Each structure stands twice: as structure tokens, then as C-alpha cells.
Short mmCIF file of C-alpha atoms in Angstrom, two decimals:
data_model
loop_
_atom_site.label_atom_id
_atom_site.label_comp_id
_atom_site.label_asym_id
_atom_site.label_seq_id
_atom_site.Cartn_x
_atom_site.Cartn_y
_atom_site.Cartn_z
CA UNK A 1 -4.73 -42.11 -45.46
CA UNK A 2 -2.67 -44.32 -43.48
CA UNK A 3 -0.77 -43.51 -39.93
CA UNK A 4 1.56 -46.28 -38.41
CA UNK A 5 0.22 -46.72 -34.64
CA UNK A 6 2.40 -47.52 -31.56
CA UNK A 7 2.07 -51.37 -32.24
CA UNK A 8 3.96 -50.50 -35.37
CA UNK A 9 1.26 -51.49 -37.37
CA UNK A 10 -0.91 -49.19 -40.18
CA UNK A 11 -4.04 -48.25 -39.57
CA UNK A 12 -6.67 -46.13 -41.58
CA UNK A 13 -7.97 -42.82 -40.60
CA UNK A 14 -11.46 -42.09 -42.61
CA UNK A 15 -12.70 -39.32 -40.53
CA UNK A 16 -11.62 -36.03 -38.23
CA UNK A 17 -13.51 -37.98 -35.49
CA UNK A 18 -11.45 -40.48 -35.38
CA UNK A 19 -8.49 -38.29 -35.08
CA UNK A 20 -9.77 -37.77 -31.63
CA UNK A 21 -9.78 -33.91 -32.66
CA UNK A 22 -12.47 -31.68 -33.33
CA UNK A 23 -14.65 -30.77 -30.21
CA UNK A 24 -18.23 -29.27 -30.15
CA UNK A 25 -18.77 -26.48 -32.30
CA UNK A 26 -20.60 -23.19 -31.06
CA UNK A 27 -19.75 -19.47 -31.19
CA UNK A 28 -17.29 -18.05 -28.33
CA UNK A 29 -18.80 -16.57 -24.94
CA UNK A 30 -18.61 -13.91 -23.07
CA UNK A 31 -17.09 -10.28 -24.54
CA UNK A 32 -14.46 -9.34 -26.80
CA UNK A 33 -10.90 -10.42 -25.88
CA UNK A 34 -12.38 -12.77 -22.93
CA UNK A 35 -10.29 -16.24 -22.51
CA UNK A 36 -12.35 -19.19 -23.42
CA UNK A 37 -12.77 -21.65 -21.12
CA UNK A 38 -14.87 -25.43 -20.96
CA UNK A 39 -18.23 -24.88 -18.71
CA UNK A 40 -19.73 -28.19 -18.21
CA UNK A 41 -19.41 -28.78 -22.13
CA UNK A 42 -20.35 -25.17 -23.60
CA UNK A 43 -17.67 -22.09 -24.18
CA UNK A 44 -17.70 -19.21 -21.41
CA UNK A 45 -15.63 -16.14 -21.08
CA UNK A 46 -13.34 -15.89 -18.61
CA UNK A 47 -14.57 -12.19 -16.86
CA UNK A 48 -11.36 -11.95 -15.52
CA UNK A 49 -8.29 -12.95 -18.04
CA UNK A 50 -8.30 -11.57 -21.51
CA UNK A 51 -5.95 -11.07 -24.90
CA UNK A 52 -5.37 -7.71 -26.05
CA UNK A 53 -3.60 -7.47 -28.83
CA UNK A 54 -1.94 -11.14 -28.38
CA UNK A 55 -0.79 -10.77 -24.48
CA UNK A 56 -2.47 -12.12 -21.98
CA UNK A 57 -4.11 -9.62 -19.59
CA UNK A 58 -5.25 -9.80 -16.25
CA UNK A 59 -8.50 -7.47 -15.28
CA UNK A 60 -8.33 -5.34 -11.60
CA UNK A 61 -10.37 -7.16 -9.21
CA UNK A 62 -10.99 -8.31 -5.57
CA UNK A 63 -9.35 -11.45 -4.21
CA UNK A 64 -10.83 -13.94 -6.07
CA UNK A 65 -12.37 -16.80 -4.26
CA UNK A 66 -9.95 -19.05 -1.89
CA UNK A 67 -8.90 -22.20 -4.60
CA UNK A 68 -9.20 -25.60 -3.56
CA UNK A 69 -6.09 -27.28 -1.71
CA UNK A 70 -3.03 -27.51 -4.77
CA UNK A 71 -4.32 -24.69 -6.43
CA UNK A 72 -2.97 -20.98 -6.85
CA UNK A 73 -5.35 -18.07 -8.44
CA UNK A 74 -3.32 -15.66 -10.42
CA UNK A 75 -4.90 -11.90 -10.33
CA UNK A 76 -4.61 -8.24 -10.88
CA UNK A 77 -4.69 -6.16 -7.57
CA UNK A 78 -4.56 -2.64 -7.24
CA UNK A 79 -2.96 -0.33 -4.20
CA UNK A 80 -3.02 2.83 -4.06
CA UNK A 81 -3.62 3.17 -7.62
CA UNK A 82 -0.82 0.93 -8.74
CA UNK A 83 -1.65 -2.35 -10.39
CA UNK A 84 0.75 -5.41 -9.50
CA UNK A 85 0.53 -9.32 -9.95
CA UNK A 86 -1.01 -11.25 -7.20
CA UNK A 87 -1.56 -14.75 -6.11
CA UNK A 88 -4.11 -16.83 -3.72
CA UNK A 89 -3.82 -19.91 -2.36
CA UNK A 90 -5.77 -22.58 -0.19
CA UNK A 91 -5.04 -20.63 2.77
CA UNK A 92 -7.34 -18.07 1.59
CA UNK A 93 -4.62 -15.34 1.79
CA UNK A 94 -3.77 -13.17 -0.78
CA UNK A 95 -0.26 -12.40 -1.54
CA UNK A 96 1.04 -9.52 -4.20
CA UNK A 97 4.20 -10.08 -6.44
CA UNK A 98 7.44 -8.59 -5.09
CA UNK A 99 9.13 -6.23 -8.02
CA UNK A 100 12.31 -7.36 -8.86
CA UNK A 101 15.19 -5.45 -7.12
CA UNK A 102 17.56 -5.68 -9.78
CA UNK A 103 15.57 -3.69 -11.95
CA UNK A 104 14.17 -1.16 -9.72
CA UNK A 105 15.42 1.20 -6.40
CA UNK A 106 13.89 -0.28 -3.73
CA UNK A 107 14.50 0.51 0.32
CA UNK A 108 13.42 -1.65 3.25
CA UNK A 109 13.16 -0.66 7.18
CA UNK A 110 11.92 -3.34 9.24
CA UNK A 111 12.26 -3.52 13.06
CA UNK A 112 12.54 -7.32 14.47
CA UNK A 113 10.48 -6.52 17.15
CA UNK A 114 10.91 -7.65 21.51
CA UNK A 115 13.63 -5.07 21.69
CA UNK A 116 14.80 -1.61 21.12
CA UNK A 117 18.03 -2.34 18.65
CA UNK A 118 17.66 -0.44 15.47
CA UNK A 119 16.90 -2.50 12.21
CA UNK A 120 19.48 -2.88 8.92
CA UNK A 121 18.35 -0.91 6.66
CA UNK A 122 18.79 -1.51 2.81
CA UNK A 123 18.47 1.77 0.33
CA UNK A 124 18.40 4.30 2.37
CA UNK A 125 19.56 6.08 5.15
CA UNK A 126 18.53 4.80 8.44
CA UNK A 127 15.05 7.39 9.50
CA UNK A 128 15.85 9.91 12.03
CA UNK A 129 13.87 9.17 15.51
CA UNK A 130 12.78 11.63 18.38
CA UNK A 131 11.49 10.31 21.26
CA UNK A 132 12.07 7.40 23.39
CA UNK A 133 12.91 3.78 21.71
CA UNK A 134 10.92 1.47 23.29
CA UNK A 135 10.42 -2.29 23.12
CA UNK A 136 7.30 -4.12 21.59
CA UNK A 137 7.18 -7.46 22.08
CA UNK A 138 5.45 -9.82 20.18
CA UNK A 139 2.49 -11.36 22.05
CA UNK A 140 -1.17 -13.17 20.67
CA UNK A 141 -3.51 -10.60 22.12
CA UNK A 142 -4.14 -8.96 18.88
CA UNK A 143 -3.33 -8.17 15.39
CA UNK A 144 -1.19 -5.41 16.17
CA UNK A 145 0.63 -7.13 19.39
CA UNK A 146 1.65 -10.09 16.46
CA UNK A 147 2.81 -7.33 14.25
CA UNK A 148 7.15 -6.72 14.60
CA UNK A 149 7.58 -2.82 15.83
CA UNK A 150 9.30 -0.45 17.64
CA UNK A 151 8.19 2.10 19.60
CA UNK A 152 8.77 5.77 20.22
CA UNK A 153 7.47 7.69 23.14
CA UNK A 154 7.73 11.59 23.44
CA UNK A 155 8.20 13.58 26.67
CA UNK A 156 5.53 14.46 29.26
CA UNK A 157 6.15 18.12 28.63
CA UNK A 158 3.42 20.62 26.42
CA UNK A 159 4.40 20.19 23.11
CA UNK A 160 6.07 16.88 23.33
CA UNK A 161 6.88 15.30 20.05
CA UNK A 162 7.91 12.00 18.74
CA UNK A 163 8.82 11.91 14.76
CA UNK A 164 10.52 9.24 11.96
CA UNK A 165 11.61 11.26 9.27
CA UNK A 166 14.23 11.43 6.41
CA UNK A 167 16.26 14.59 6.34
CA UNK A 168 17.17 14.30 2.72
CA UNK A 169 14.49 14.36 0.26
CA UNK A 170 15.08 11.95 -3.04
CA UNK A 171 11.75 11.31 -4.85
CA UNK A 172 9.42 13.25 -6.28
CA UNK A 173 6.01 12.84 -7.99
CA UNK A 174 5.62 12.03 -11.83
CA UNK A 175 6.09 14.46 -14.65
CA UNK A 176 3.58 13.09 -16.74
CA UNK A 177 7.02 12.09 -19.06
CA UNK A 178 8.06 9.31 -17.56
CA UNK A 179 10.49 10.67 -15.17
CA UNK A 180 9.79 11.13 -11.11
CA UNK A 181 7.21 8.79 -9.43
CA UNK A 182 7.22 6.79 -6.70
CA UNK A 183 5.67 3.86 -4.37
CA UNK A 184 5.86 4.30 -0.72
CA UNK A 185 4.17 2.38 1.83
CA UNK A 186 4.38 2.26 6.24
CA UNK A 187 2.87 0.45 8.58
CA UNK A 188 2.21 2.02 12.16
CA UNK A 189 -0.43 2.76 14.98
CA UNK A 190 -0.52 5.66 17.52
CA UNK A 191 -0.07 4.16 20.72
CA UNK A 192 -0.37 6.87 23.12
CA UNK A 193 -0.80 5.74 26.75
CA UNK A 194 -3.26 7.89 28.24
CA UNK A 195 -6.54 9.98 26.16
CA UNK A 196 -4.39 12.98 24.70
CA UNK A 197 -6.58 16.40 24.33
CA UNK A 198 -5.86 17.91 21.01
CA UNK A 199 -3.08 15.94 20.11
CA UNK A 200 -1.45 16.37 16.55
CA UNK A 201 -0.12 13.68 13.99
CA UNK A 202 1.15 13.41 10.25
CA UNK A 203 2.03 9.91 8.28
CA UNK A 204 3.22 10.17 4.88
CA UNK A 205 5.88 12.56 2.15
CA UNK A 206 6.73 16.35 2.82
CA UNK A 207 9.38 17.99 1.31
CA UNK A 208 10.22 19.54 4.60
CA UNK A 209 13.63 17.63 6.04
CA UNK A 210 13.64 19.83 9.06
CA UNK A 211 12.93 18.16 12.54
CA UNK A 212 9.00 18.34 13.03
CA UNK A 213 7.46 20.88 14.98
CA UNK A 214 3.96 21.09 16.53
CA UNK A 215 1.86 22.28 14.19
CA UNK A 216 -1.80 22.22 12.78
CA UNK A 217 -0.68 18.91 9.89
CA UNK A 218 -3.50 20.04 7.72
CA UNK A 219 -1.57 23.11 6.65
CA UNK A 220 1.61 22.67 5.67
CA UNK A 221 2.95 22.74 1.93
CA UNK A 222 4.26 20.48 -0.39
CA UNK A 223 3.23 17.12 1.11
CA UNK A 224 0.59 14.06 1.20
CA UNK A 225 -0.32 11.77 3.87
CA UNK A 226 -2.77 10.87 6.86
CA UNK A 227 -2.84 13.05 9.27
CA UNK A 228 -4.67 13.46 12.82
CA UNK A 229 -5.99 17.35 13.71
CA UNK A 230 -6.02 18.77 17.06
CA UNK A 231 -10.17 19.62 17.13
CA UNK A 232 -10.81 15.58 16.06
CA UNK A 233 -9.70 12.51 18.10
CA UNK A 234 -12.51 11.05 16.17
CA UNK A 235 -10.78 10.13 12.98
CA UNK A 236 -8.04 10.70 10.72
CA UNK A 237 -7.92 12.73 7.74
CA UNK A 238 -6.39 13.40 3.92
CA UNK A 239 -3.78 16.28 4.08
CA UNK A 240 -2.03 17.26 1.18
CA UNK A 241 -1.33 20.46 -0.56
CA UNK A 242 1.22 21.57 -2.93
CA UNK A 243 1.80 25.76 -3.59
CA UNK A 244 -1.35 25.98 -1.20
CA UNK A 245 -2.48 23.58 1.69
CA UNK A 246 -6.19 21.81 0.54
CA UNK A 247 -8.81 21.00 2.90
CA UNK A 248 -8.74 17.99 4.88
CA UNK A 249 -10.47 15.41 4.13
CA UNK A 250 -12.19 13.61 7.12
CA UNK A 251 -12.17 9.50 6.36
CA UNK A 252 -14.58 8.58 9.03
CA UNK A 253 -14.93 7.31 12.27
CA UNK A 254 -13.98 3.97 10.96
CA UNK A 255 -10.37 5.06 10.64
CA UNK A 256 -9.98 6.12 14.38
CA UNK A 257 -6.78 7.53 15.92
CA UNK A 258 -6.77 5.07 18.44
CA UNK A 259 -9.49 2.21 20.02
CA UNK A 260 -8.10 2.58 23.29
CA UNK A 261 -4.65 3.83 25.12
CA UNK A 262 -2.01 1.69 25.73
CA UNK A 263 0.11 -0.24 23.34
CA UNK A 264 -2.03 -3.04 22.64
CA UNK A 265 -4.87 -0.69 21.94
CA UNK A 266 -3.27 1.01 18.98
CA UNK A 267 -4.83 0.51 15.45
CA UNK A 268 -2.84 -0.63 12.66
CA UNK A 269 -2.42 1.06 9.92
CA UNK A 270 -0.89 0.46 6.42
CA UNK A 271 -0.29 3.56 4.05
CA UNK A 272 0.43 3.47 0.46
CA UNK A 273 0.92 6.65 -1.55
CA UNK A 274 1.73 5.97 -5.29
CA UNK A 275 2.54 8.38 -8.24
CA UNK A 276 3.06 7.20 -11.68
CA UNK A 277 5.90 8.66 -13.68
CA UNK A 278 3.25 8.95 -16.42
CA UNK A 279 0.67 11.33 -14.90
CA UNK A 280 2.27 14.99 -14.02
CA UNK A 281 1.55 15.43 -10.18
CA UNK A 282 -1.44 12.59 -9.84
CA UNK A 283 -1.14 11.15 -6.19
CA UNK A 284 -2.76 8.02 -5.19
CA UNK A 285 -3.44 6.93 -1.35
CA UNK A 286 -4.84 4.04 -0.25
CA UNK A 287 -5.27 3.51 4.17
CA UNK A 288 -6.17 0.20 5.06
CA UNK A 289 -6.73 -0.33 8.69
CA UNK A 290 -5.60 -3.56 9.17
CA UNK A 291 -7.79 -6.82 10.43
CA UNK A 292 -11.23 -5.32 9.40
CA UNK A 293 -12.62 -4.29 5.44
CA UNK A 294 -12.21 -1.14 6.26
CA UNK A 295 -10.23 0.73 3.45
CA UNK A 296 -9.94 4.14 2.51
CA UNK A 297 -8.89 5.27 -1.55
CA UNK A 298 -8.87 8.51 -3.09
CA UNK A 299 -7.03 9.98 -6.22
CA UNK A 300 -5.81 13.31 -6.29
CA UNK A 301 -5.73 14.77 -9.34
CA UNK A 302 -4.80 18.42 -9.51
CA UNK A 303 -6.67 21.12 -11.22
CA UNK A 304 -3.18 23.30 -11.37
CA UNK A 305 -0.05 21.28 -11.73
CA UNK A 306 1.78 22.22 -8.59
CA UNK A 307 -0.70 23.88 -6.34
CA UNK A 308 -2.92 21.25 -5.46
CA UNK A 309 0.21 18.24 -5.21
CA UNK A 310 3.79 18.98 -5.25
CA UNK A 311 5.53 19.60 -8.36
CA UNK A 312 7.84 17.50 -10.19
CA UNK A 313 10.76 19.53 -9.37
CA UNK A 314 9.97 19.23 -5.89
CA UNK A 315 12.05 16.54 -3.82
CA UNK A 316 9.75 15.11 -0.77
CA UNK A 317 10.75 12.76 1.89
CA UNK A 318 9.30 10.13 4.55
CA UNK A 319 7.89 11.59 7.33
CA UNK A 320 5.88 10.54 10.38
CA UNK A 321 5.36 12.38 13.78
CA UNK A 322 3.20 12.89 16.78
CA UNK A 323 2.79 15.77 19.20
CA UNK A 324 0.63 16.19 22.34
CA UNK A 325 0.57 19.72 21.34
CA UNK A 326 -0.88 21.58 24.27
CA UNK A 327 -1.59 18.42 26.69
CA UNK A 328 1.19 17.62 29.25
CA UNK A 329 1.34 13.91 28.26
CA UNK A 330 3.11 11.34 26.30
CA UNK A 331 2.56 10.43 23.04
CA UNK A 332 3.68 7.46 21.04
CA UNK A 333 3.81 5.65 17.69
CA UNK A 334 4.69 2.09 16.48
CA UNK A 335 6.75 1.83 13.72
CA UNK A 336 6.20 -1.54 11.40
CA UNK A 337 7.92 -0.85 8.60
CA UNK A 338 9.00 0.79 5.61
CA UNK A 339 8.84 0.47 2.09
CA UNK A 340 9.95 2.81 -0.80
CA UNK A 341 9.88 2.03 -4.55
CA UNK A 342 10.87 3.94 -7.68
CA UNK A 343 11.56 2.85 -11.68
CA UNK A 344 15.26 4.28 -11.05
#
């Protein structure tokens, strides 16, 4: 067989070799579905990037390894349950895929920080504060003193409170059917100024709209979220409850309140609380306290649709608040933003 070459002149191919085609033979590595990839000459599966059923499929893992400078790692991460598309680059951070907003309801609150003017907020009714604004500015001693917030400081009076709440409720958790679900996550830190005795605190979805009172967090109805209890300044816990309030669950003393009083002693904390349209009244929360490894996951499941976890019928709403419950001093929180997600 003859080809005509780039100098326009025929030449004769008598072998596959000298097609330049045809690499090293040998059977594939690794298990089923695994991409193939060249190691130093001999096939390997790729642990982490797969084809199922044609697609290509990225498995849940950690941050992969920082790539070399001009490279980006594509991976699978999961918060809270939910599984997006993430990247890494040379700088060693990782960064997860924003949704696209034309296809799904998103809402943003973010305060610009070094002053007390309310943020824009985009789809959704601006949160409804108690307490004192108060400015944060931005400075270098810390992770959280870098962070954009605004403040809120209650009175010095017993039973002082400072909330950020919603007073219409809009979401609700999946049906199991596809409808309902939601992805919510805040960023804040308690940044009381002085040791508060007994103090009180909730972060996360109720369906109570009503302005917070001071009350034991761990049991009220219909809600999930983080939650500080007036007999432990120790560390926070899981509250959540549908029909009936559940036991809290303590996360540890590495998910403290607070490290020390003051504003730039507050710990930061991001919250994510995910259901999935497609599991009836499955909650997901994920607390990272921010700056350390220090993460906290848990996946509530409930053994009776409604009791355990809010039904599907049930509208719930943002809410966040802080009470010095019987202590005559002021409490505050840091608000860094807020983010809400759902398919429609």
C-alpha cells in the first residue's frame, strides 16, 4: 500500500509499526470503569475518574494534591452531603463550581465589611436584625478579622437577644419525589465581649418566622441547625427535631462557642445544611470551623417521616440568634454571609 507523504512523494507502508500506531500491548489496570492512563510505560487506573455507562465520572474525594504551576485538578467534593464540581490549582486552594443561576433559585447576602450599611441583597428579602449594627473592619490579625462581616450586639439587660432571621418561610425539605429540597449555607462567629454565663444560641432553618425568644435551642420543633445550650460554653451542638425535638448532639470541644471574648476572638464558622429533593425528609449538615481540619458531618435520616426532620409540607426559614439568657451582658454575632440554593 502506498500513502503520498508531505514532500508529495509515495512512499510504502509494509507494517502497523511503521504507521507510528500501535503501542505496547497488556491488559487494562486498575478496576472496572477506571480511566486508563500511561505510568512510566505500563496501563494504570485512574482511582479517581471513571466511565459508567459512557460518561465520564468523577469519584468523591479529598482535595487532591496541589498540581504543579499551569496545572488545574478537576474533582468531586462533597458538602453537606451534596456532591458539586471542584477545581485546584498551584496555589494549593481548592475552589468548588458555582451552579448556574439561570437554571436554579439562588439568594446571596453579603456584608462589605468596615462599616455598618446594610448589603444588596439578591433573591430574597433582606434578613430581619435585632440588636445593634456594628462595624467590623477588616484587619490581618486573624482569619476571622480578614473575613467581610457585620456585627450585631444585643442589650446589657437579662434576656438580651440579638437574631438574623427570615419572617417568611419558602423552602422546605425533599419529598423523596423530586419536589422540595434545598442548599443553605452561613458563615458567622459569636463574638460576645465579655464570658457570658449560660448564654443561648441557634444557627440554621426553623419554620418559626416569629422574632426569637430566649429559649432552651435544643427544644424547639420543626428545625435543624447548630446550636449553643445554656449548661455548655464548652461546645456547640446538633439540634433538630421535627413533630418532636431529638437530643442534642454534642460535636466536641473542638467546635467551641468562642476562643476568647472580643471580636477578634470569635471562631468562624461555615454551616451547610442540604436536603435532596430525592430523599423524603433526609437532612445533611456539615460545620467546618474555619482555618483548622476541624469538620463536623452527620446525616439525619429519620426513622418516621416528619417526627424526627420536618416534613415536606412544612415551609422553614433562615434563622440565627443569640441570647444572654439570664446574664446581664451583651451578646454578639458576626454575620459573613448568606447563601440559599434550590432546583426551582
Amino acid at each position: 500500500m502506498k500513502h503520498v507523504g508531505t514532500s508529495g512523494t509515495a512512499k510504502d507502508i509494509a507494517t502497523q509499526d511503521q504507521l507510528g500506531g500501535g503501542g505496547g500491548g497488556g491488559a487494562p489496570a486498575g478496576t472496572t470503569g477506571e480511566l486508563q492512563y500511561n505510568n512510566a510505560g505500563a496501563f494504570a487506573g485512574a482511582a479517581n475518574v471513571e466511565v459508567d455507562a459512557g460518561d465520564l465520572v468523577l469519584i468523591e474525594q479529598p482535595a487532591p494534591v496541589t498540581p504543579a504551576t499551569g496545572r488545574v485538578k478537576l474533582f468531586c467534593k462533597k458538602i453537606a452531603g451534596r456532591f458539586f464540581a471542584a477545581f485546584v490549582g498551584a496555589s494549593g486552594m481548592d475552589v468548588t463550581i458555582q451552579p448556574a443561576f439561570f437554571r436554579q433559585s439562588i439568594a446571596i447576602w453579603q456584608p462589605p465589611g468596615n462599616g455598618t450599611v446594610l448589603p444588596g441583597v439578591m433573591g430574597m428579602a433582606a434578613p430581619t436584625a435585632v440588636g445593634t449594627a456594628t462595624a467590623r473592619t477588616v484587619a490581618t490579625t486573624n482569619l476571622l478579622t480578614r473575613m467581610q462581616r457585620l456585627g450585631y450586639v444585643s442589650v446589657a439587660t437579662v434576656g438580651g437577644l440579638v437574631s438574623h432571621y427570615h419572617n417568611v418561610a419558602q423552602f422546605t425539605v425533599g419529598n423523596g419525589a423530586g419536589l422540595g429540597g434545598f442548599f443553605r449555607s452561613m458563615r458567622f462567629a459569636i463574638t460576645d465581649a465579655a464570658a457570658v454565663a449560660g448564654a443561648r444560641a441557634f444557627f440554621g432553618v426553623s419554620s418559626t418566622v416569629a422574632a426569637p425568644t430566649n429559649v432552651e435551642p435544643s427544644g424547639l420543633l420543626n428545625q435543624i441547625g447548630i446550636a449553643q445550650i445554656s449548661t455548655d460554653a464548652t461546645q456547640l451542638y446538633l439540634v433538630y427535631g421535627g413533630s418532636a425535638a431529638q437530643v442534642a448532639i454534642p460535636l466536641g470541644t473542638n467546635f467551641p462557642p468562642m476562643q476568647g471574648v472580643g471580636a477578634v476572638n470569635g471562631v468562624a464558622y461555615d454551616l451547610a445544611i442540604f436536603s435532596s429533593p430525592n430523599s423524603n425528609g433526609v437532612v445533611n449538615v456539615r460545620l467546618e470551623r474555619l482555618g483548622t481540619a476541624f469538620v463536623y458531618e452527620n446525616t439525619i435520616t429519620p426513622a418516621t417521616v416528619g417526627v424526627q426532620t420536618p416534613l415536606s409540607t412544612t415551609l422553614l426559614a433562615y434563622r440565627c440568634w443569640r441570647t444572654n439568657n439570664a446574664t446581664a451582658l451583651a451578646v454578639g454575632v458576626d454575620f459573613c454571609g448568606i447563601y440559599k440554593e434550590t432546583d426551582y
